[in-house]
């Protein structure tokens, strides 16, 4: 990174683009195993059937991948019960979101989303030249969908609903989402980012896939990065009205989704039972960690993803520092809170220790 002025003319809008802050890699601490619980990654290594699919696909990397992502799209269509025409893939769901902004927004159009939410949103929006309209979460760190509906203007071209919300954890309910969709213009694109949907357990959580079949303006974003453990291969997808999916495919980087990613995703769908058993294990750990933290006295919002949120305010960065000294990399959001991924059992145990110690010494 440099602050030097560029020797050529770049878009003025770049000045307003925040830099993505990746989770820190584990820093070695004498005598303990360090853990990275800062990026909401899946702690399980890939299944042997998935690494086999990747290594088979590696034999073909002199060739371009299938640009149409045909085999995976067909497998997804079967799995989700939607026609292939309604699917579009991309190099991670963040890339699909960028494609959505590209097909929906002209410069100075508005994108409404909750804040705090996923840190990629302001970046993707600012890069496109559109404007972010951030609507504060409510006191329970949930989406305030009424306020979001009120924030919609003639210039709004896209709304993003992140459920469960990264980094705070709560999920939008079926009732809330339907009430919201009934209120907003029917020609306004509403993206429901379900990166963590496989981890949800509350009965009330919205079923965006079913809702998208009823509301043609709804797009569901999903990813193989979290529950399926393929973060390193970059593959996500959207379920959308066929015309929106066609536009999304136009906006995709040609040959962006590699053959390695396509075959790993197909193998993951084939091994879904095994992968979802792991998700269930992580959900069990999440419940244990959240209950433990609340017992200690922490105000942890509803946690429906593979992470939990500690609303530390100005103590966010010092807490992350204290955790790092114990070999635990968490993700602080300065002045706001700390997001902790549910990881290996030992990492989760250590998080409970660090949190208890924090309360003892700072509380
Ligand atoms: C992790 C995450 C994604 C997934 O990103 P990929 O590009 O698919 O790896 C999308 N949305 C949210 C809210 C996330 O936290």
Coordinates of C-alpha atoms and ligand atoms in Angstrom, one line a residue:
X1 CA 0.0 0.0 0.0
X2 CA 1.2 3.4 -0.9
X3 CA -0.1 7.0 -0.4
X4 CA 1.9 8.2 -3.4
X5 CA -0.2 9.9 -6.1
X6 CA -0.8 7.8 -9.2
X7 CA 1.2 9.0 -12.3
X8 CA -1.9 8.5 -14.4
X9 CA -5.5 9.7 -14.2
X10 CA -7.7 7.3 -12.1
X11 CA -11.4 7.6 -11.2
X12 CA -12.0 10.2 -8.5
X13 CA -14.4 7.9 -6.9
X14 CA -11.5 5.7 -5.7
X15 CA -10.7 8.2 -3.0
X16 CA -14.0 7.1 -1.3
X17 CA -13.4 3.4 -1.5
X18 CA -12.5 1.8 1.8
X19 CA -9.9 -1.0 1.8
X20 CA -11.0 -4.5 2.8
X21 CA -9.4 -5.5 6.0
X22 CA -8.7 -9.2 5.9
X23 CA -8.7 -11.3 9.0
X24 CA -5.1 -11.5 10.4
X25 CA -3.3 -14.8 10.1
X26 CA -2.5 -16.5 13.4
X27 CA 0.5 -15.0 15.1
X28 CA 2.7 -17.5 16.9
X29 CA 2.5 -17.5 20.7
X30 CA 5.0 -19.5 22.7
X31 CA 3.6 -22.7 24.1
X32 CA 0.1 -22.6 22.5
X33 CA -1.5 -23.4 19.2
X34 CA -2.6 -20.2 17.5
X35 CA -6.0 -20.0 15.9
X36 CA -7.5 -17.7 13.2
X37 CA -11.1 -17.0 14.1
X38 CA -11.2 -13.7 12.2
X39 CA -12.6 -14.6 8.8
X40 CA -15.6 -16.9 9.4
X41 CA -13.8 -19.7 7.7
X42 CA -14.8 -23.4 8.2
X43 CA -12.2 -25.0 10.5
X44 CA -12.6 -28.4 8.9
X45 CA -10.2 -29.4 6.1
X46 CA -11.7 -30.4 2.7
X47 CA -13.2 -33.9 2.5
X48 CA -11.0 -36.4 0.6
X49 CA -13.7 -36.6 -2.1
X50 CA -13.4 -32.9 -2.6
X51 CA -9.6 -32.8 -2.7
X52 CA -9.7 -35.7 -5.2
X53 CA -12.1 -33.7 -7.4
X54 CA -9.7 -30.7 -7.2
X55 CA -6.6 -32.8 -8.0
X56 CA -8.4 -34.4 -11.0
X57 CA -9.4 -31.0 -12.3
X58 CA -5.8 -29.8 -11.8
X59 CA -4.8 -32.1 -14.7
X60 CA -6.7 -29.7 -17.0
X61 CA -5.5 -26.3 -15.9
X62 CA -3.9 -25.7 -19.3
X63 CA -7.5 -25.4 -20.6
X64 CA -10.0 -22.7 -19.9
X65 CA -12.8 -23.7 -17.6
X66 CA -16.4 -24.3 -18.8
X67 CA -17.5 -20.7 -19.1
X68 CA -21.1 -21.6 -18.8
X69 CA -20.5 -23.5 -15.5
X70 CA -23.0 -26.0 -17.0
X71 CA -22.4 -29.1 -14.8
X72 CA -22.4 -27.2 -11.5
X73 CA -25.4 -25.1 -12.5
X74 CA -27.3 -28.3 -13.3
X75 CA -26.4 -29.9 -10.0
X76 CA -27.4 -26.7 -8.2
X77 CA -30.7 -26.6 -10.1
X78 CA -31.5 -30.1 -9.0
X79 CA -30.4 -29.5 -5.4
X80 CA -32.4 -26.2 -5.0
X81 CA -35.4 -27.2 -7.1
X82 CA -35.1 -24.1 -9.4
X83 CA -34.6 -24.0 -13.2
X84 CA -31.1 -23.5 -14.5
X85 CA -32.2 -20.2 -16.1
X86 CA -32.6 -18.8 -12.6
X87 CA -29.0 -19.4 -11.6
X88 CA -25.8 -17.4 -12.1
X89 CA -22.4 -18.1 -10.6
X90 CA -19.4 -16.0 -9.8
X91 CA -16.0 -15.9 -8.2
X92 CA -17.4 -15.9 -4.7
X93 CA -20.7 -14.3 -3.8
X94 CA -18.9 -11.0 -3.2
X95 CA -18.2 -11.0 -7.0
X96 CA -21.8 -11.9 -7.7
X97 CA -22.8 -8.9 -5.6
X98 CA -20.5 -6.7 -7.6
X99 CA -22.2 -8.0 -10.7
X100 CA -25.6 -7.1 -9.2
X101 CA -24.4 -3.6 -8.6
X102 CA -23.0 -3.4 -12.1
X103 CA -26.4 -4.5 -13.7
X104 CA -28.5 -2.3 -11.4
X105 CA -26.8 1.0 -10.7
X106 CA -25.7 4.0 -12.7
X107 CA -23.4 6.5 -11.1
X108 CA -25.0 8.2 -8.1
X109 CA -27.8 5.7 -7.8
X110 CA -28.4 4.5 -4.3
X111 CA -27.8 1.2 -2.6
X112 CA -29.6 0.7 0.7
X113 CA -28.2 -1.7 3.3
X114 CA -28.0 -2.1 7.1
X115 CA -25.0 -1.0 9.0
X116 CA -23.0 -2.4 10.6
X117 CA -23.0 -5.3 8.1
X118 CA -20.6 -7.0 5.7
X119 CA -17.6 -4.8 5.0
X120 CA -17.5 -5.7 1.3
X121 CA -20.8 -3.8 0.7
X122 CA -19.4 -0.2 1.0
X123 CA -16.4 -1.2 -1.1
X124 CA -18.4 -2.8 -3.9
X125 CA -20.9 0.1 -4.0
X126 CA -18.2 2.9 -3.9
X127 CA -16.2 1.2 -6.6
X128 CA -19.2 1.2 -8.9
X129 CA -19.8 4.9 -8.5
X130 CA -23.1 4.3 -6.8
X131 CA -23.9 5.7 -3.3
X132 CA -24.2 3.8 -0.1
X133 CA -27.2 4.5 2.1
X134 CA -26.5 2.8 5.4
X135 CA -29.4 2.2 7.8
X136 CA -28.3 1.6 11.4
X137 CA -29.1 -1.8 13.0
X138 CA -31.5 -1.7 15.9
X139 CA -30.6 -2.0 19.6
X140 CA -30.5 -5.8 19.2
X141 CA -28.0 -5.6 16.3
X142 CA -30.8 -6.7 13.9
X143 CA -31.9 -5.2 10.6
X144 CA -34.4 -2.3 11.0
X145 CA -36.4 -3.2 7.9
X146 CA -38.9 -0.5 8.5
X147 CA -36.2 2.2 8.5
X148 CA -34.7 0.5 5.5
X149 CA -38.0 0.8 3.6
X150 CA -38.2 4.4 4.6
X151 CA -34.7 5.0 3.3
X152 CA -35.7 4.0 -0.3
X153 CA -35.9 6.9 -2.7
X154 CA -36.3 7.4 -6.5
X155 CA -32.6 6.8 -6.8
X156 CA -32.5 3.5 -5.0
X157 CA -31.7 0.7 -7.4
X158 CA -30.6 -2.1 -4.9
X159 CA -31.3 -3.1 -1.4
X160 CA -29.1 -5.7 0.4
X161 CA -30.5 -7.7 3.3
X162 CA -27.8 -9.7 5.0
X163 CA -29.3 -12.6 6.9
X164 CA -27.8 -13.8 9.2
X165 CA -26.0 -10.5 9.5
X166 CA -22.3 -10.5 9.3
X167 CA -20.8 -9.5 11.8
X168 CA -23.5 -9.2 14.4
X169 CA -25.3 -12.5 13.9
X170 CA -29.1 -12.1 13.9
X171 CA -31.3 -13.4 11.1
X172 CA -34.3 -11.7 9.5
X173 CA -37.6 -13.5 10.1
X174 CA -39.9 -14.8 7.4
X175 CA -42.6 -12.3 8.6
X176 CA -40.2 -9.4 8.6
X177 CA -38.9 -10.1 5.1
X178 CA -42.4 -10.5 3.6
X179 CA -43.6 -7.3 5.3
X180 CA -40.6 -5.5 3.9
X181 CA -41.1 -6.8 0.3
X182 CA -44.8 -5.9 0.4
X183 CA -43.8 -2.3 1.2
X184 CA -41.0 -1.7 -1.3
X185 CA -41.4 -1.0 -5.0
X186 CA -42.0 -4.2 -6.9
X187 CA -39.4 -3.2 -9.5
X188 CA -36.6 -2.6 -7.0
X189 CA -34.0 -5.3 -6.8
X190 CA -33.7 -6.7 -3.3
X191 CA -30.7 -9.0 -2.6
X192 CA -30.9 -11.4 0.3
X193 CA -27.3 -12.3 1.2
X194 CA -27.6 -15.8 2.7
X195 CA -23.9 -16.6 3.1
X196 CA -24.6 -18.3 6.4
X197 CA -28.0 -19.8 5.8
X198 CA -26.9 -23.4 6.4
X199 CA -26.0 -22.4 10.0
X200 CA -29.5 -21.0 10.9
X201 CA -31.6 -22.9 13.4
X202 CA -34.4 -20.5 14.5
X203 CA -37.8 -21.6 13.2
X204 CA -38.7 -18.0 12.3
X205 CA -35.8 -17.5 9.9
X206 CA -36.9 -16.4 6.4
X207 CA -36.9 -18.9 3.5
X208 CA -35.6 -16.5 0.8
X209 CA -35.4 -19.2 -1.9
X210 CA -39.2 -19.8 -1.7
X211 CA -39.8 -16.0 -1.4
X212 CA -37.7 -15.4 -4.6
X213 CA -40.2 -17.6 -6.5
X214 CA -43.0 -15.3 -5.3
X215 CA -41.3 -12.0 -5.6
X216 CA -39.5 -11.6 -9.0
X217 CA -37.5 -8.6 -7.7
X218 CA -35.7 -10.8 -5.0
X219 CA -32.3 -12.3 -5.6
X220 CA -30.8 -14.8 -3.2
X221 CA -27.0 -14.9 -2.8
X222 CA -25.3 -18.1 -1.6
X223 CA -21.7 -19.2 -1.3
X224 CA -19.6 -22.3 -1.0
X225 CA -17.1 -20.4 1.1
X226 CA -18.6 -21.0 4.6
X227 CA -20.7 -24.1 5.3
X228 CA -19.1 -26.0 2.4
X229 CA -15.5 -24.9 3.3
X230 CA -14.4 -23.8 -0.1
X231 CA -13.4 -20.2 0.7
X232 CA -10.0 -20.6 -1.0
X233 CA -11.6 -21.5 -4.4
X234 CA -13.9 -18.6 -4.8
X235 CA -17.3 -19.8 -5.9
X236 CA -20.8 -18.4 -5.1
X237 CA -24.1 -18.0 -6.9
X238 CA -27.3 -16.1 -7.2
X239 CA -30.9 -17.4 -7.6
X240 CA -32.8 -14.8 -9.4
X241 CA -35.5 -14.1 -12.0
X242 CA -34.3 -15.6 -15.3
X243 CA -33.9 -12.1 -16.8
X244 CA -31.8 -10.9 -13.9
X245 CA -29.7 -14.1 -14.0
X246 CA -29.0 -13.5 -17.7
X247 CA -27.9 -10.0 -16.9
X248 CA -25.7 -11.3 -14.1
X249 CA -24.0 -13.8 -16.5
X250 CA -23.2 -10.8 -18.9
X251 CA -21.6 -8.9 -16.0
X252 CA -19.4 -11.9 -14.9
X253 CA -15.6 -12.1 -15.6
X254 CA -15.3 -14.4 -18.5
X255 CA -14.0 -17.8 -17.4
X256 CA -13.8 -16.4 -13.8
X257 CA -15.0 -19.5 -12.0
X258 CA -12.2 -22.1 -12.3
X259 CA -12.6 -25.7 -13.2
X260 CA -11.1 -26.5 -9.8
X261 CA -13.9 -24.5 -8.1
X262 CA -16.6 -26.0 -10.3
X263 CA -15.6 -29.6 -9.6
X264 CA -15.0 -29.0 -5.9
X265 CA -18.5 -27.5 -5.7
X266 CA -20.1 -30.5 -7.5
X267 CA -18.2 -32.9 -5.2
X268 CA -19.4 -30.9 -2.2
X269 CA -23.0 -31.1 -3.3
X270 CA -22.5 -34.9 -3.7
X271 CA -21.1 -35.0 -0.1
X272 CA -23.6 -32.7 1.3
X273 CA -24.7 -35.0 4.2
X274 CA -21.1 -35.2 5.5
X275 CA -20.6 -31.4 5.1
X276 CA -23.9 -30.6 6.8
X277 CA -23.0 -32.9 9.7
X278 CA -20.0 -30.7 10.2
X279 CA -22.2 -27.6 10.1
X280 CA -24.4 -29.2 12.8
X281 CA -21.3 -29.7 14.9
X282 CA -20.3 -26.1 14.5
X283 CA -23.8 -25.0 15.4
X284 CA -23.5 -27.1 18.6
X285 CA -20.3 -25.3 19.3
X286 CA -21.9 -21.9 18.6
X287 CA -24.7 -22.6 21.1
X288 CA -22.1 -23.7 23.7
X289 CA -20.0 -20.6 23.2
X290 CA -22.9 -18.1 23.1
X291 CA -24.4 -19.7 26.2
X292 CA -21.0 -19.6 28.0
X293 CA -20.5 -15.9 27.1
X294 CA -24.0 -14.9 28.2
X295 CA -23.4 -16.7 31.5
X296 CA -20.3 -14.7 32.0
X297 CA -22.4 -11.5 31.5
X298 CA -21.7 -10.6 27.8
X299 CA -24.6 -9.1 25.8
X300 CA -24.3 -11.4 22.8
X301 CA -26.9 -10.8 20.1
X302 CA -28.7 -13.7 18.5
X303 CA -26.0 -15.7 16.7
X304 CA -27.3 -17.6 13.6
X305 CA -24.1 -17.8 11.6
X306 CA -20.8 -19.5 12.3
X307 CA -19.7 -16.5 14.5
X308 CA -20.7 -14.4 17.4
X309 CA -20.5 -10.7 18.2
X310 CA -19.1 -9.0 21.3
X311 CA -20.4 -5.4 21.4
X312 CA -17.3 -4.0 23.0
X313 CA -17.5 -0.5 21.6
X314 CA -14.2 1.3 22.2
X315 CA -12.7 -1.8 23.8
X316 CA -12.9 -3.8 20.5
X317 CA -9.3 -3.3 19.5
X318 CA -7.8 -3.7 23.0
X319 CA -9.9 -7.0 23.4
X320 CA -8.5 -8.2 20.0
X321 CA -5.0 -7.4 21.2
X322 CA -5.6 -9.4 24.4
X323 CA -6.9 -12.3 22.4
X324 CA -4.0 -12.2 20.1
X325 CA -1.6 -12.4 23.1
X326 CA -3.3 -15.7 23.9
X327 CA -2.9 -17.0 20.3
X328 CA -6.4 -16.1 19.1
X329 CA -7.0 -13.9 16.1
X330 CA -10.4 -12.4 16.3
X331 CA -11.8 -9.6 14.1
X332 CA -12.2 -6.2 15.8
X333 CA -14.3 -3.4 14.3
X334 CA -12.8 -0.4 15.9
X335 CA -15.2 1.5 18.2
X336 CA -18.0 -1.1 17.6
X337 CA -17.3 -4.7 18.5
X338 CA -15.5 -8.0 17.9
X339 CA -16.6 -10.8 15.6
X340 CA -15.4 -14.3 16.7
X341 CA -15.7 -17.2 14.3
X342 CA -16.7 -20.6 15.8
X343 CA -13.6 -22.7 15.1
X344 CA -11.9 -25.7 16.5
X345 CA -13.1 -26.8 20.0
X346 CA -9.8 -25.6 21.5
X347 CA -10.2 -22.2 19.9
X348 CA -13.7 -21.9 21.2
X349 CA -12.6 -22.9 24.7
X350 CA -9.9 -20.3 24.6
X351 CA -12.3 -17.6 23.4
X352 CA -14.4 -18.4 26.5
X353 CA -11.3 -18.1 28.7
X354 CA -10.1 -14.8 27.1
X355 CA -13.6 -13.4 27.5
X356 CA -13.9 -14.4 31.1
X357 CA -10.4 -13.0 31.8
X358 CA -11.3 -9.7 30.1
X359 CA -14.3 -9.3 32.4
X360 CA -12.2 -10.1 35.4
X361 CA -9.5 -7.6 34.6
X362 CA -11.3 -4.9 32.7
X363 CA -15.0 -5.3 33.6
Ligands
LIG1 C1 -18.4 -14.5 3.7 C2 -19.5 -13.7 3.2 C3 -19.8 -13.8 1.8 C4 -19.2 -14.8 1.0 O1 -18.2 -14.3 0.2 P1 -17.5 -15.2 -0.9 O2 -17.1 -14.2 -1.9 O3 -18.6 -16.1 -1.5 O4 -16.4 -15.9 -0.3 C5 -20.9 -13.1 1.3 N1 -21.6 -12.4 2.2 C6 -21.4 -12.3 3.5 C7 -22.3 -11.5 4.3 C8 -20.3 -12.9 4.0 O5 -20.0 -12.8 5.3

